[in-house]
XYZ file of C-alpha atoms in Angstrom:
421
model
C 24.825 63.605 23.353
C 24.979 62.347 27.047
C 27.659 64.313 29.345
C 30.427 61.917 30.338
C 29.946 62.683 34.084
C 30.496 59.274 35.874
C 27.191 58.131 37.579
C 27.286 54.684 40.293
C 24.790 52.556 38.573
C 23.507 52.276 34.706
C 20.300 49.821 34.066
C 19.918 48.748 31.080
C 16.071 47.735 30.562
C 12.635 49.401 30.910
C 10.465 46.919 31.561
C 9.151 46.554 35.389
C 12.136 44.878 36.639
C 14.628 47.405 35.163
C 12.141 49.875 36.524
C 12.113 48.593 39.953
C 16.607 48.287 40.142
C 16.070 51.956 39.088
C 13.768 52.929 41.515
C 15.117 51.005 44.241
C 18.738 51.762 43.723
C 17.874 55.605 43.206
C 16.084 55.709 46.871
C 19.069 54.155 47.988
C 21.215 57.215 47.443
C 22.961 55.316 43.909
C 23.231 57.737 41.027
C 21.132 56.189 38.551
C 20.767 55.753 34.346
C 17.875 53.904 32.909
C 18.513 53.123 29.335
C 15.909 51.398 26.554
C 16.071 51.129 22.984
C 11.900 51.572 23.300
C 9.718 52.942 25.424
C 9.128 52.249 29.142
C 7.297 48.864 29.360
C 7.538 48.384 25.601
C 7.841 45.010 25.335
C 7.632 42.089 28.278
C 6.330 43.949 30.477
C 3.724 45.647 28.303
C 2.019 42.601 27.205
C 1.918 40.871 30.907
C -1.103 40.626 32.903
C 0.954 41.629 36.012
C 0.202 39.039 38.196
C 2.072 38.472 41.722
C 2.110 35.086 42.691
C 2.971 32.706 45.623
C 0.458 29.896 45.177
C 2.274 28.766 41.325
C 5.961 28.876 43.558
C 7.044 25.154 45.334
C 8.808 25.631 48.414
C 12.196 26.722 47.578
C 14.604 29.995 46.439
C 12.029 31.075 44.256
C 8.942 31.037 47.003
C 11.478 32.933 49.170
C 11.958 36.070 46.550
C 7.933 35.790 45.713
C 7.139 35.995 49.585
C 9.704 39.048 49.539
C 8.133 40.541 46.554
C 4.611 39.965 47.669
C 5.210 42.352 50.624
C 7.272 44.790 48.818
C 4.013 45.226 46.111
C 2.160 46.062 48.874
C 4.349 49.042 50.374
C 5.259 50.098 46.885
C 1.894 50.422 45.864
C 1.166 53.223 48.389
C 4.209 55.057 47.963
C 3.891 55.241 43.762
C 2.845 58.401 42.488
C 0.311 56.796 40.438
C -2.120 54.059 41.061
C -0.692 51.023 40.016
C -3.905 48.901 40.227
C -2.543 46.880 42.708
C -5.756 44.361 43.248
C -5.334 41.553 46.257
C -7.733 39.370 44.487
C -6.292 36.378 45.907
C -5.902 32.897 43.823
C -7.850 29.578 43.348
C -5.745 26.359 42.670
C -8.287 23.099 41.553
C -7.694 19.883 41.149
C -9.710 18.259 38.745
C -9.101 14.173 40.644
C -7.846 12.661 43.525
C -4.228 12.320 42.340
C -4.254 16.026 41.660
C -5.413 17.237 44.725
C -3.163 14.861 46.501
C -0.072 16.743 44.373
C -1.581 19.861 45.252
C -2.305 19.432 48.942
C 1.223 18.310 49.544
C 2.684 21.050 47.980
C 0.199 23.662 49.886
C 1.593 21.694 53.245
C 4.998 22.659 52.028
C 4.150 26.296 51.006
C 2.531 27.027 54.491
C 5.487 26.113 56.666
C 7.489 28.470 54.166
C 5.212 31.558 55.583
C 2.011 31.453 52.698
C -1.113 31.483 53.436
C -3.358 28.613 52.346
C -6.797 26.949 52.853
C -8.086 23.699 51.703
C -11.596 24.192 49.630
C -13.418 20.781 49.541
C -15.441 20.460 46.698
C -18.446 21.167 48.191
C -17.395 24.299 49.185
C -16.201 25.019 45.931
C -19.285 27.017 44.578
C -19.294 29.283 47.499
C -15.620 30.603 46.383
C -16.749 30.817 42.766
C -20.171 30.451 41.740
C -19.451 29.866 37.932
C -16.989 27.210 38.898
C -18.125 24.015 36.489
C -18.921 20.994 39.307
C -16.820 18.093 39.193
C -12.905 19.442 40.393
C -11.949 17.038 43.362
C -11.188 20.537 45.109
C -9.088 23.070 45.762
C -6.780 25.413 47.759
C -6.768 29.319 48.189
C -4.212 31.298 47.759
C -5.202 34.857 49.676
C -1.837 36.598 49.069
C -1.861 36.354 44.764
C -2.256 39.464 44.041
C -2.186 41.870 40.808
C -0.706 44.875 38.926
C -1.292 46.933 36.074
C 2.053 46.179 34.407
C 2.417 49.026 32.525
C 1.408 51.232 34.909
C 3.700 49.720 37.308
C 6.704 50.025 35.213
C 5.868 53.524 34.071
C 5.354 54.715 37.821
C 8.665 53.173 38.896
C 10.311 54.839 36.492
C 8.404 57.788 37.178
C 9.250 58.177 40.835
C 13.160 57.084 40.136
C 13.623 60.086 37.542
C 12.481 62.361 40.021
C 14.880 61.039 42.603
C 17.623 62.102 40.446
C 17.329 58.830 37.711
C 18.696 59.705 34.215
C 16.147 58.251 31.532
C 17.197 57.738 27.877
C 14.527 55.708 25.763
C 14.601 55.082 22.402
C 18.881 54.729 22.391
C 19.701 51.085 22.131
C 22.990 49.657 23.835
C 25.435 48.850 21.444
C 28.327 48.020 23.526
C 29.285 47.589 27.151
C 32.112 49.162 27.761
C 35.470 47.626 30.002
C 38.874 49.288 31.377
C 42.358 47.547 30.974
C 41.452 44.996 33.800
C 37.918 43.915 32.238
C 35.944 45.890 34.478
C 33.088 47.187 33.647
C 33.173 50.856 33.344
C 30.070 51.713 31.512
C 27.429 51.360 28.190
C 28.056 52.569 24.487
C 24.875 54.406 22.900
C 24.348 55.943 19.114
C 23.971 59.103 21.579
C 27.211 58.881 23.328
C 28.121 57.156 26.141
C 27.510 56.491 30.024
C 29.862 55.870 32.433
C 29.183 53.997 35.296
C 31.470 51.200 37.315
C 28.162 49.002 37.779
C 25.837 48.013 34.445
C 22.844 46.270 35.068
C 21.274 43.782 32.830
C 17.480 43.598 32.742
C 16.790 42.912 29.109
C 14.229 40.295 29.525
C 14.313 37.741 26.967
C 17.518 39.529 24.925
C 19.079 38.965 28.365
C 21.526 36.089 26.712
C 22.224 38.812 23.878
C 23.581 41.578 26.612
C 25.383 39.153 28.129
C 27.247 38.548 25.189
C 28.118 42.094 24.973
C 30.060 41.631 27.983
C 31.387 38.891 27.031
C 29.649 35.988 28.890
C 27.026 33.190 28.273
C 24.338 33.341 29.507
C 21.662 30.718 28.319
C 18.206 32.723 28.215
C 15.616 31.217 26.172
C 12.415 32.789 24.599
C 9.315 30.654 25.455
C 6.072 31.721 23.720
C 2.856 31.410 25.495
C -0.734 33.061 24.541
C -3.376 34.719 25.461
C -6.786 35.246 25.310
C -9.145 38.444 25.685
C -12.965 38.116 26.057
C -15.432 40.637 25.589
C -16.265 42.988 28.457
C -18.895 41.005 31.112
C -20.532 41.288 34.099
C -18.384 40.498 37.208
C -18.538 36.225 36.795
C -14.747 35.298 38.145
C -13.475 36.711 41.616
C -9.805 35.197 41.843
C -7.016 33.851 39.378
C -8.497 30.385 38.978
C -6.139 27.861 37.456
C -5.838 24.244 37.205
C -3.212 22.110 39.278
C -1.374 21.119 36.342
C -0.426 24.641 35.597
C 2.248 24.142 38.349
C 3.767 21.455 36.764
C 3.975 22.791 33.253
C 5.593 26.261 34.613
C 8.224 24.197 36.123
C 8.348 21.961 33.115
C 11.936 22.063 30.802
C 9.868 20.875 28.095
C 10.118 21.849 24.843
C 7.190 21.192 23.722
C 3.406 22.814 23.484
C 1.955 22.591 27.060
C -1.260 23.881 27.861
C -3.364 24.446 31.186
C -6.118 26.645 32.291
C -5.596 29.782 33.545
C -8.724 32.107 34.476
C -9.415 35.403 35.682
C -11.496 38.859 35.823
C -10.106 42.186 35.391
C -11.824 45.374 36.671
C -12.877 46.406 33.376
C -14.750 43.280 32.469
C -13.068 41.703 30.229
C -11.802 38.171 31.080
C -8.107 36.981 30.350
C -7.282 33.181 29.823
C -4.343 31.434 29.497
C -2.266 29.415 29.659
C 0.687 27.854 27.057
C 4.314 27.274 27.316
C 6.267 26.410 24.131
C 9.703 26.615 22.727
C 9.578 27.431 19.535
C 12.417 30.530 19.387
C 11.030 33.764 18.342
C 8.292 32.445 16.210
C 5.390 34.636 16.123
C 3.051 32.697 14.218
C -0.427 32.952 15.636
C -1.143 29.459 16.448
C -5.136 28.523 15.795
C -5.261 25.275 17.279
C -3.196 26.816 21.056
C -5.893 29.483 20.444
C -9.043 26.258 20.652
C -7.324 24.360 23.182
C -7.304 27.699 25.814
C -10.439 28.601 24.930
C -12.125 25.076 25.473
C -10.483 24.694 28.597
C -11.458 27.698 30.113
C -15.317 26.759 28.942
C -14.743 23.448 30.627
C -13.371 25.285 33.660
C -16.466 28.004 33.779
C -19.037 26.942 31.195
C -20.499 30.457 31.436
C -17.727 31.251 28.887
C -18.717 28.516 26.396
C -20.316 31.153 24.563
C -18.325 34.483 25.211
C -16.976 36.258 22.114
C -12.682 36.017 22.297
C -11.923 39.848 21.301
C -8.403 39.422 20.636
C -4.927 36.867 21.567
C -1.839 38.168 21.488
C 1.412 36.031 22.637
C 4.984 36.519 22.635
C 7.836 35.218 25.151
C 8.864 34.720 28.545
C 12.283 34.451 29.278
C 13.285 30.951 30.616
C 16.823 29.598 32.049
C 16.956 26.096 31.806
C 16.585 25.712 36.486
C 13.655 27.822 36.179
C 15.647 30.452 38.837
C 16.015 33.972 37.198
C 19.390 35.149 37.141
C 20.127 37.703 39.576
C 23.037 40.068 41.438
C 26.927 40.407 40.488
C 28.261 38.280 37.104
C 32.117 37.440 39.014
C 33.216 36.868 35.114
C 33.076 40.662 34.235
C 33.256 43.025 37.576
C 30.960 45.291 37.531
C 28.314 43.711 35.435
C 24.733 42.475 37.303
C 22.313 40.348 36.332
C 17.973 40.846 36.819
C 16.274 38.498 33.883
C 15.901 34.906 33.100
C 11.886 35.532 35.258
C 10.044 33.589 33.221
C 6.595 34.211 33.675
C 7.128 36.158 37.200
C 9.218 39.014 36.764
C 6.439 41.146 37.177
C 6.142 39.693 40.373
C 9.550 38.992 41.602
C 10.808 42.407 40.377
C 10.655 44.410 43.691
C 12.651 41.822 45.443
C 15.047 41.255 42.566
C 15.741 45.119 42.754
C 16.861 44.486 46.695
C 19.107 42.041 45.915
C 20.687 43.702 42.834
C 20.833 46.953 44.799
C 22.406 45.429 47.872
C 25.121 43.795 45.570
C 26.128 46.866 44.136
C 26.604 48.437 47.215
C 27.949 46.015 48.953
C 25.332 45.492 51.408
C 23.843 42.011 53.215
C 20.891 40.871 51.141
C 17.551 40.359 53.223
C 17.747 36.781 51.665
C 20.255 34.268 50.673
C 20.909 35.316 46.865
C 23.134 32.032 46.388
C 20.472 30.224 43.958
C 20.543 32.965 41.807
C 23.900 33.081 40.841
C 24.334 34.590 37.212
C 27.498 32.125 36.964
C 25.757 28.814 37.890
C 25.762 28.020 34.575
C 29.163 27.805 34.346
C 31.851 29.685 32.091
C 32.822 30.652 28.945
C 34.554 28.133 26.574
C 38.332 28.655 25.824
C 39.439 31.937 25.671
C 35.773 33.059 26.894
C 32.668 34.378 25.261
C 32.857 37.130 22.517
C 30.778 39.874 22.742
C 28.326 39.674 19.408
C 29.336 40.952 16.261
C 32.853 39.970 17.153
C 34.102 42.849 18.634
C 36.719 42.269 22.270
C 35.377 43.239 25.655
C 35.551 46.668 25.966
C 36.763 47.223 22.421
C 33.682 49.881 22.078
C 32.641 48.425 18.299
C 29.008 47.665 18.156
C 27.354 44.921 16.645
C 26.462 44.564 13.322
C 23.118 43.180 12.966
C 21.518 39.718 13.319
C 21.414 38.574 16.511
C 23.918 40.978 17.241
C 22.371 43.873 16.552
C 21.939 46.707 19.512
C 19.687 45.444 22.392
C 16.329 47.341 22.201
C 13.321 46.325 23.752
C 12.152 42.915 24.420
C 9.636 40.998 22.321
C 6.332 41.204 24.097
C 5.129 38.675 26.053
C 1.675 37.198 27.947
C 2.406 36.608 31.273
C -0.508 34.277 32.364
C 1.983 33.321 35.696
């Protein structure tokens, strides 16, 4: 059973942004708790490819955090007691026409005066970027700062370095209750091992981010959206950046429902090559889907028709968690005091988690932000019907009862999901 000795902060969440409030909070001086119904990085996190991107972000909130994040990856990457594979391999936007490139060039204009780094490829120059690269795209723009993580690794060393900090670590113990005092603030999480106490409870659930919320009694409308991908056998070194197609952009930024698909390419260091990319709402369907599966794969032959005849190992999918602005939802929920907010990433909380951590962190103690956290707001999306949300399972704020099942049952750890961007 857990003591009842008051600590500042509880984070509930392993995955890598959970992992990053934790680690970032705990070097801040907070008292920490990190709390998972699984196992560090079982879920989300675990099945991402860990990429860190600026070149998929329009100019914006979101290209502000990435920029952020982007130079936080870097520090954090030294200062880990692990390698984290951090890899600066740098990213390859194509257009395939005119039109496209026009899109794309616009939007590189407006990325550069935000502070990233671009250059214009002409098609010519194409091959000399990456040699496998089919002829035909109208060209391109690179994206030098994209850059890539081990996932797993990261989320495991985060945790790593905040437990020896001081950061309490309970896996395996699902949340079945957040816990409120007379006024509704928050003053801590029910477990099936007893209970921590803690006037600040962070939410990084992932895609069961809308479930926690309801714990505390608040909406909060986060969305699985499946997407898959695709794992080659191991090959010779053929692919030297993330190469993806200009329409990628687009569907990322898409509210679409529907099956979306665009070409996502890369290398990893131990040969084998990883393509992507879909977007679809379908709830928590895990159906493997055979014809997504053809699509990717004959778009990534179109894209590098050295593939055409490479043997797919494996696919595996699962969900990202979307809010319907595309802006995760992150810092203090003004509904419940006490209760923050890091989810709602989409496909780039690996990459936006060090600089979600800073803002979350700077919230709780009360701190200016290095960024405007405005767009972010976990209450944007307005409040609670009449009388206000219900926690699931029925139970009032605060109340203590747990869930009983369903969709209600104790949050454990996310459903896993590819994270092709």
């Amino acid at each position: 059973m857990f003591t009842r000795q008051p600590l500042d902060v509880v984070v509930v969440g392993a995955g890598v942004v959970g992992a990053a409030c934790a680690y970032h909070a705990t070097r801040s001086g907070l008292s920490v708790a990190v709390v998972d119904g699984g196992p560090v990085a079982g879920g989300t996190t675990g099945a991402g490819e860990g990429n860190l991107l600026v070149s998929d972000k329009p100019p914006g909130p979101e290209l502000s955090l990435a920029l952020l994040s982007s130079s936080l990856w870097r520090e954090w990457s030294e200062e880990l007691p692990g390698s984290v594979e951090f890899e600066q391999k740098g990213g390859l936007v194509v257009a395939a026409d005119e039109v496209s490139l026009a899109t794309l060039t616009a939007t590189a204009a407006g990325q550069s005066r935000a502070g990233v780094r671009v250059t214009a490829v002409a098609p010519h120059e194409l091959p000399e970027v990456e040699p496998h690269l089919a002829s035909g795209p109208a060209g391109g723009v690179l994206y030098p700062q994209d850059a890539q993580v081990q996932p797993a690794l990261a989320a495991a060393h985060l945790i790593r370095a905040a437990r020896d900090a001081g950061a309490v670590v309970r896996l395996g113990t699902p949340v079945t209750a957040v816990l409120t005092g007379p006024a509704g603030a928050v003053r801590g999480v029910r477990t099936g091992a007893g209970d921590l106490l803690a006037p600040a409870v962070v939410n990084a659930t992932g895609v069961r981010g809308g479930e926690f919320a309801a714990l505390a009694g608040v909406e909060l409308p986060v969305l699985p959206r499946r997407g898959f991908v695709l794992v080659t056998e191991p090959l010779p070194p053929l692919i030297r950046h993330k190469v993806y197609a200009a329409e990628y952009v687009a569907d990322v930024s898409s509210a679409s429902a529907a099956l979306q698909t665009s070409p996502v390419v890369e290398g990893t260091p131990s040969g084998p090559v990883l393509i992507g990319a879909s977007r679809e709402r379908v709830g928590f369907d895990r159906t493997l889907s055979v014809p997504v599966i053809s699509r990717l794969a004959a778009a990534a032959a179109a894209l590098f028709p050295v593939l055409g005849d490479t043997r797919v190992l494996r696919a595996y999918h699962g969900f990202r968690p979307y809010l319907p602005d595309h802006l995760p939802a992150i810092g203090p929920d003004h509904r419940v005091p006490g209760l923050f907010h890091a989810c709602g990433h989409e496909g780039a909380g690996i990459g936006l988690a060090p600089a979600t951590a800073v803002l979350v962190t700077a919230a709780i103690r009360g701190e200016e932000p290095p960024l405007d956290p405005t767009p972010f707001n976990p209450g944007r999306f307005g409040e609670a019907g009449p009388g206000g949300a219900r926690p699931l399972g029925g139970a009032p704020p605060g109340s203590g009862a747990g869930s009983p099942g369903g969709v209600g049952s104790p949050v454990g750890p996310d459903p896993a999901e590819p994270h092709p961007g």
